[in-house]
PDB file of C-alpha atoms in Angstrom:
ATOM      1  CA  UNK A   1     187.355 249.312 -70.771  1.00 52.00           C
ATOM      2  CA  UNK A   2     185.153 249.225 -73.882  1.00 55.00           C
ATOM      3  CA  UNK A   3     182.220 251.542 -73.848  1.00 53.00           C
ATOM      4  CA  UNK A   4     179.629 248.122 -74.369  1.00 53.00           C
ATOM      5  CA  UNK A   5     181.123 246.940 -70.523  1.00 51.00           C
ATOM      6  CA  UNK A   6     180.547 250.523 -69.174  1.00 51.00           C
ATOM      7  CA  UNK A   7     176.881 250.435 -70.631  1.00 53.00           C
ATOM      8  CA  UNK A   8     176.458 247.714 -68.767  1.00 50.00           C
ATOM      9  CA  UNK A   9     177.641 248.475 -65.467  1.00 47.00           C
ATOM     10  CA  UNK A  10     175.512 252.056 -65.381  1.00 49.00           C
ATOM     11  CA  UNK A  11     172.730 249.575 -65.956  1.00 46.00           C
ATOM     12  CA  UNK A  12     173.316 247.393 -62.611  1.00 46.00           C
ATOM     13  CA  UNK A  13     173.654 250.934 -61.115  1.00 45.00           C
ATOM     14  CA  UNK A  14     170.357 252.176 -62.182  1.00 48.00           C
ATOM     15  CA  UNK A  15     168.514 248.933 -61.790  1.00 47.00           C
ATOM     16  CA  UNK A  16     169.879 248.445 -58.025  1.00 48.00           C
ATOM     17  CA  UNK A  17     168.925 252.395 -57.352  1.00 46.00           C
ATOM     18  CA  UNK A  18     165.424 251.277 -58.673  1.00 46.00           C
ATOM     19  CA  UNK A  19     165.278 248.103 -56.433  1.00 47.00           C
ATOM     20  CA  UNK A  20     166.560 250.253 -53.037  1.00 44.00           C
ATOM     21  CA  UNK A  21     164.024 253.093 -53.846  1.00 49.00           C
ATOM     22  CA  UNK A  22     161.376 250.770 -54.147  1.00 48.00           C
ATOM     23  CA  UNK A  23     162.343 248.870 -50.721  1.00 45.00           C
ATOM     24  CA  UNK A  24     162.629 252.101 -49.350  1.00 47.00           C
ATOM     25  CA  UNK A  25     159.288 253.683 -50.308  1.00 48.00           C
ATOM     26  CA  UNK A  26     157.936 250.053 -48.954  1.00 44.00           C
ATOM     27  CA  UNK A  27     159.893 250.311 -45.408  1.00 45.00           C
ATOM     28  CA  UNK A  28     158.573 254.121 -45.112  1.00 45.00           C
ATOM     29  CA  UNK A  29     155.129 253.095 -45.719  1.00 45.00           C
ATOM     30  CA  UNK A  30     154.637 249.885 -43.596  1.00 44.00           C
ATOM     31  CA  UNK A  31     156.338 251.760 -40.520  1.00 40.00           C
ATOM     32  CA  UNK A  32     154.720 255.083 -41.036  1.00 42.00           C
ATOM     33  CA  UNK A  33     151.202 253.149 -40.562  1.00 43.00           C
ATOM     34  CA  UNK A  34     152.665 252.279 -36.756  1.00 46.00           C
ATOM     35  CA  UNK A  35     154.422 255.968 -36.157  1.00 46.00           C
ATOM     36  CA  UNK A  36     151.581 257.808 -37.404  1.00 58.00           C
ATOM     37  CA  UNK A  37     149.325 256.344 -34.351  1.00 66.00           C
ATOM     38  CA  UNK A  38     151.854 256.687 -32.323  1.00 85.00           C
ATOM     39  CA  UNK A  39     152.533 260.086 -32.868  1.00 93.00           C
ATOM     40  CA  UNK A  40     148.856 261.109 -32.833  1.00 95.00           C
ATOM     41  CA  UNK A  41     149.001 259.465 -29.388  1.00 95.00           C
ATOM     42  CA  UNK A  42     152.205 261.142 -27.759  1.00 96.00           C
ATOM     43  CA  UNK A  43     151.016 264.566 -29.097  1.00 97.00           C
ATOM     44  CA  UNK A  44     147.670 264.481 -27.169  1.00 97.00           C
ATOM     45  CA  UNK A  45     149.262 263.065 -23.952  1.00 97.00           C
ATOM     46  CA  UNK A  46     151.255 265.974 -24.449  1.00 97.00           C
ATOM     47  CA  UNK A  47     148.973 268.118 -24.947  1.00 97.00           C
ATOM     48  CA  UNK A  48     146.989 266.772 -21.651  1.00 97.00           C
ATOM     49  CA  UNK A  49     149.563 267.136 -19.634  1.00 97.00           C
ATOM     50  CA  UNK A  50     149.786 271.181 -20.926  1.00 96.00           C
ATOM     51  CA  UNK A  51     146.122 271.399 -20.574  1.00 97.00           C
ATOM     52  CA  UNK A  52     146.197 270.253 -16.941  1.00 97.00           C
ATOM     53  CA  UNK A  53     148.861 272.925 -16.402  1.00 97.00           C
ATOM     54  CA  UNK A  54     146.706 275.644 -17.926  1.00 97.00           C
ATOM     55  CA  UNK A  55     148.836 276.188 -20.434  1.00 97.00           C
ATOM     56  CA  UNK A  56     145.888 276.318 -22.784  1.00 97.00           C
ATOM     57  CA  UNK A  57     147.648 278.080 -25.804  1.00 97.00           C
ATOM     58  CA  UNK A  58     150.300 275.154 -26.636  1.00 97.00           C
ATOM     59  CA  UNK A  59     148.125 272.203 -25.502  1.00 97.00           C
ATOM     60  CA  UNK A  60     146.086 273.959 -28.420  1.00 98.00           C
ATOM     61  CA  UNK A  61     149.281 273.533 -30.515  1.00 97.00           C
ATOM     62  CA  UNK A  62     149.517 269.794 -29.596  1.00 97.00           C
ATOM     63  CA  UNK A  63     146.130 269.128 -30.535  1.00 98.00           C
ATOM     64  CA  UNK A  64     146.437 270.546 -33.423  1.00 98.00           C
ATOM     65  CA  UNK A  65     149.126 268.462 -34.897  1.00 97.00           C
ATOM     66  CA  UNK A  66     147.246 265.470 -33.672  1.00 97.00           C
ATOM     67  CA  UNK A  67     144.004 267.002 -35.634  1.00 97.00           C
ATOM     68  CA  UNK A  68     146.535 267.494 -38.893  1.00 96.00           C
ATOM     69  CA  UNK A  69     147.723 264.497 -38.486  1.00 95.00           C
ATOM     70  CA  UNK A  70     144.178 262.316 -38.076  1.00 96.00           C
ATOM     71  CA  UNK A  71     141.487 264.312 -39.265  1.00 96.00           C
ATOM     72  CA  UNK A  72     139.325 261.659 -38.190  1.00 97.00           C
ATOM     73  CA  UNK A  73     140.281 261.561 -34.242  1.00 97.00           C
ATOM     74  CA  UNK A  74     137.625 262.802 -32.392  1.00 97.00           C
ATOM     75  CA  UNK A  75     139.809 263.752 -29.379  1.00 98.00           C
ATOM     76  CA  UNK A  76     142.194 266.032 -31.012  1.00 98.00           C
ATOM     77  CA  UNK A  77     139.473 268.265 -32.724  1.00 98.00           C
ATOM     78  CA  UNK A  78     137.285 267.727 -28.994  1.00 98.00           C
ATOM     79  CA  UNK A  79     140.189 268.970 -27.262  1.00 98.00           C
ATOM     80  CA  UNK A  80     141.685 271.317 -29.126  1.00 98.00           C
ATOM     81  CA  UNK A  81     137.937 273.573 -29.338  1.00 98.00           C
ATOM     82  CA  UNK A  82     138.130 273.081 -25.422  1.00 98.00           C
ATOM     83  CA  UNK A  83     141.701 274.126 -25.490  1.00 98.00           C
ATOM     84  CA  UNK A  84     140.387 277.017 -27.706  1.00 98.00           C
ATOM     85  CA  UNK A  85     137.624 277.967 -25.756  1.00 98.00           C
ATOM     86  CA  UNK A  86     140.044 278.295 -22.466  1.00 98.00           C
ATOM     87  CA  UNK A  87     142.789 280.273 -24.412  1.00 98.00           C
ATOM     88  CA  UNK A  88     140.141 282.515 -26.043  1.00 97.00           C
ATOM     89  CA  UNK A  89     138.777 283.993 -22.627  1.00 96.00           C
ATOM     90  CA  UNK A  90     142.597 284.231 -20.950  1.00 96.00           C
ATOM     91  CA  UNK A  91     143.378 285.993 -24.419  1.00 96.00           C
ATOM     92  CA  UNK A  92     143.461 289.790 -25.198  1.00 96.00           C
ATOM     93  CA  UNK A  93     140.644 291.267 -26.485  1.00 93.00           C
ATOM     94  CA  UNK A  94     141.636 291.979 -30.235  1.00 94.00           C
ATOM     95  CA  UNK A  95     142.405 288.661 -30.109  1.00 96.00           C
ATOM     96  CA  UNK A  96     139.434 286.281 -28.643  1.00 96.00           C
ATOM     97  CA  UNK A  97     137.394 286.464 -31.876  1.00 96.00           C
ATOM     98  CA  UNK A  98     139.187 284.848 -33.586  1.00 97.00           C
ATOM     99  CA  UNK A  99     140.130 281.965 -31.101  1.00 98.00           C
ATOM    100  CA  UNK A 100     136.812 281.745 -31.114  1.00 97.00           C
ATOM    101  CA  UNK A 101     135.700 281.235 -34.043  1.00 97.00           C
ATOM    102  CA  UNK A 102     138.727 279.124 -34.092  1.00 98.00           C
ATOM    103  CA  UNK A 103     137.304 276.702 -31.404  1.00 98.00           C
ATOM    104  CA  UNK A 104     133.390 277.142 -33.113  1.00 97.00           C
ATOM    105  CA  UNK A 105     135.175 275.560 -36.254  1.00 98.00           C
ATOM    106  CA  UNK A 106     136.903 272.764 -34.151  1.00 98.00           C
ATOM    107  CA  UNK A 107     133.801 271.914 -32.411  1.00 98.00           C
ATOM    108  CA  UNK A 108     131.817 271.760 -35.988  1.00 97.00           C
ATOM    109  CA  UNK A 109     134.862 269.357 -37.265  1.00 98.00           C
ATOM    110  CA  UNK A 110     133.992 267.025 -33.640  1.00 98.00           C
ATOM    111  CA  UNK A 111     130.134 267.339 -34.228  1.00 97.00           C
ATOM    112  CA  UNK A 112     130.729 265.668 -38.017  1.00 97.00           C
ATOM    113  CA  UNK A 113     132.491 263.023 -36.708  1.00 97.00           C
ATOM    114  CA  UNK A 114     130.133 262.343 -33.815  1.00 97.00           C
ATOM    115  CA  UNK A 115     126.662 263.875 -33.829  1.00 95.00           C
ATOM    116  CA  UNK A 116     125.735 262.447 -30.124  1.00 95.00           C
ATOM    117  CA  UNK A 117     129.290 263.476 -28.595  1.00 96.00           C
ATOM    118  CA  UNK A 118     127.703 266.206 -25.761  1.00 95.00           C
ATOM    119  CA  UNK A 119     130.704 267.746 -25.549  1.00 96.00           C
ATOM    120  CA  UNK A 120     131.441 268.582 -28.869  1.00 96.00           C
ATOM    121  CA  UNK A 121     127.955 270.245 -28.839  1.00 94.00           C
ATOM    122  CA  UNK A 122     128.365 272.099 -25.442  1.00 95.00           C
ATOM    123  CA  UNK A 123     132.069 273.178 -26.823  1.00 97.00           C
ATOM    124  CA  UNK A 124     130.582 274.302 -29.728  1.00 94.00           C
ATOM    125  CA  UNK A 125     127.734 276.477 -27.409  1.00 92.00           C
ATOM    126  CA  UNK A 126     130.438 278.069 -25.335  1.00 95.00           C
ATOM    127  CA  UNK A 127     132.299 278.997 -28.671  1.00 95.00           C
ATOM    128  CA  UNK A 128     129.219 280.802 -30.301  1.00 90.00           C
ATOM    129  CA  UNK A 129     128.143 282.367 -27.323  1.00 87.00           C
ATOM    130  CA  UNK A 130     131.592 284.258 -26.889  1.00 92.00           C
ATOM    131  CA  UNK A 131     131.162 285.363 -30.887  1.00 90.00           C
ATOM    132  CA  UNK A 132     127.384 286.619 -30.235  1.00 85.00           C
ATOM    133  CA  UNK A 133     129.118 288.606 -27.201  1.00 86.00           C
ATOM    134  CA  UNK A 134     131.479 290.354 -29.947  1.00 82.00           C
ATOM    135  CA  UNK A 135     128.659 291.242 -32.737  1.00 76.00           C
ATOM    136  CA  UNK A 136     126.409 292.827 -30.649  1.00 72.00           C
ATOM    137  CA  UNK A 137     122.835 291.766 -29.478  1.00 64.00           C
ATOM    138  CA  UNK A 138     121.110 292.662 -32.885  1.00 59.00           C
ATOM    139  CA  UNK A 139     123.658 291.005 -34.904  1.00 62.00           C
ATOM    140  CA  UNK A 140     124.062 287.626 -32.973  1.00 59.00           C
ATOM    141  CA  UNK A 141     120.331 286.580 -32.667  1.00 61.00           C
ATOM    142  CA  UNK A 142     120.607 283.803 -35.214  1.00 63.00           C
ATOM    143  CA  UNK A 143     123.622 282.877 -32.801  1.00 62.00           C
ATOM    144  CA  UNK A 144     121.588 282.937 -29.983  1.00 58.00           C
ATOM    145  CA  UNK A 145     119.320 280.186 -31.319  1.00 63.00           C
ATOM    146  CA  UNK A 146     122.161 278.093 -32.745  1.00 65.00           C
ATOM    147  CA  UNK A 147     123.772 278.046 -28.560  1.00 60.00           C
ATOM    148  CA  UNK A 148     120.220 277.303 -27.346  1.00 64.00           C
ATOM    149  CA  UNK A 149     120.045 274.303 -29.579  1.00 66.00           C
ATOM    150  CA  UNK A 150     123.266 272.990 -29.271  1.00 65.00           C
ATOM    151  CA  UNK A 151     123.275 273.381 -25.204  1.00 64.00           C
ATOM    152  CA  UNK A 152     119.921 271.489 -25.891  1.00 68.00           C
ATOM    153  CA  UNK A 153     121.948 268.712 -27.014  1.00 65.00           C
ATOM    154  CA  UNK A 154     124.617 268.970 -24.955  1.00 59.00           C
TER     155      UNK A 154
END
């Protein structure tokens, strides 16, 4: 075999790698688009279904990879600060504050997506009103107005 033949085959190899990568970047995109709903969908049936067991802790989990996943769906960041809220009060107490302020964030994510949504803003009251009960009356009376106003809209 002369080395101009061998040049040429490596070629064919390289271009047809090329051509398969390409058709495979295209296949992964076009299905991802149907998966990716999909996904978002089976993870917060799952995560109902734990929620309506009380399981509170890993429907949080669910809706959490649904959030990740969608940053935009409403649902996942409504249910996961409701999810939050539940697991927060069943929690220890070095612990709630943080779930907390976990489920305060979560509602804030829901309330930018959908200022009228009454349960993002009532999810959002519950949350704050735990974290007042953890800094103390003096600390947590700019909390205090921030629950009345968003039970207001709630």
């Amino acid at each position: 075999m002369n080395p101009g033949s061998l040049r040429g085959v490596r070629t064919t190899i390289v271009i047809k790698g090329i051509q398969l990568t390409i058709f495979s970047i295209a296949f992964i995109c076009f299905s991802y688009s149907g998966l990716w709903a999909s996904d978002i969908d089976s993870l917060l049936a799952t995560g109902d279904s734990l929620y309506n067991l009380n399981d509170y802790s890993l429907s949080a989990q669910y809706y959490k990879d649904a959030a990740d996943l969608d940053s935009l769906n409403l649902d996942a960041h409504l249910k996961l600060s409701r999810s939050l809220n539940f697991e927060g009060e069943l929690a220890s107490k070095d612990s709630q504050l943080a779930i907390f302020e976990d489920a305060r964030d979560e509602s804030k994510k829901a309330i930018e997506l959908n200022d009228n949504n009454a349960d993002a803003h009532f999810q959002l009251a519950r949350a704050l009103g735990k974290i007042a009960l953890f800094k103390g009356i003096f600390k947590s009376i700019g909390l205090a107005k921030q629950v009345k106003a968003q039970a207001e809209m709630a």
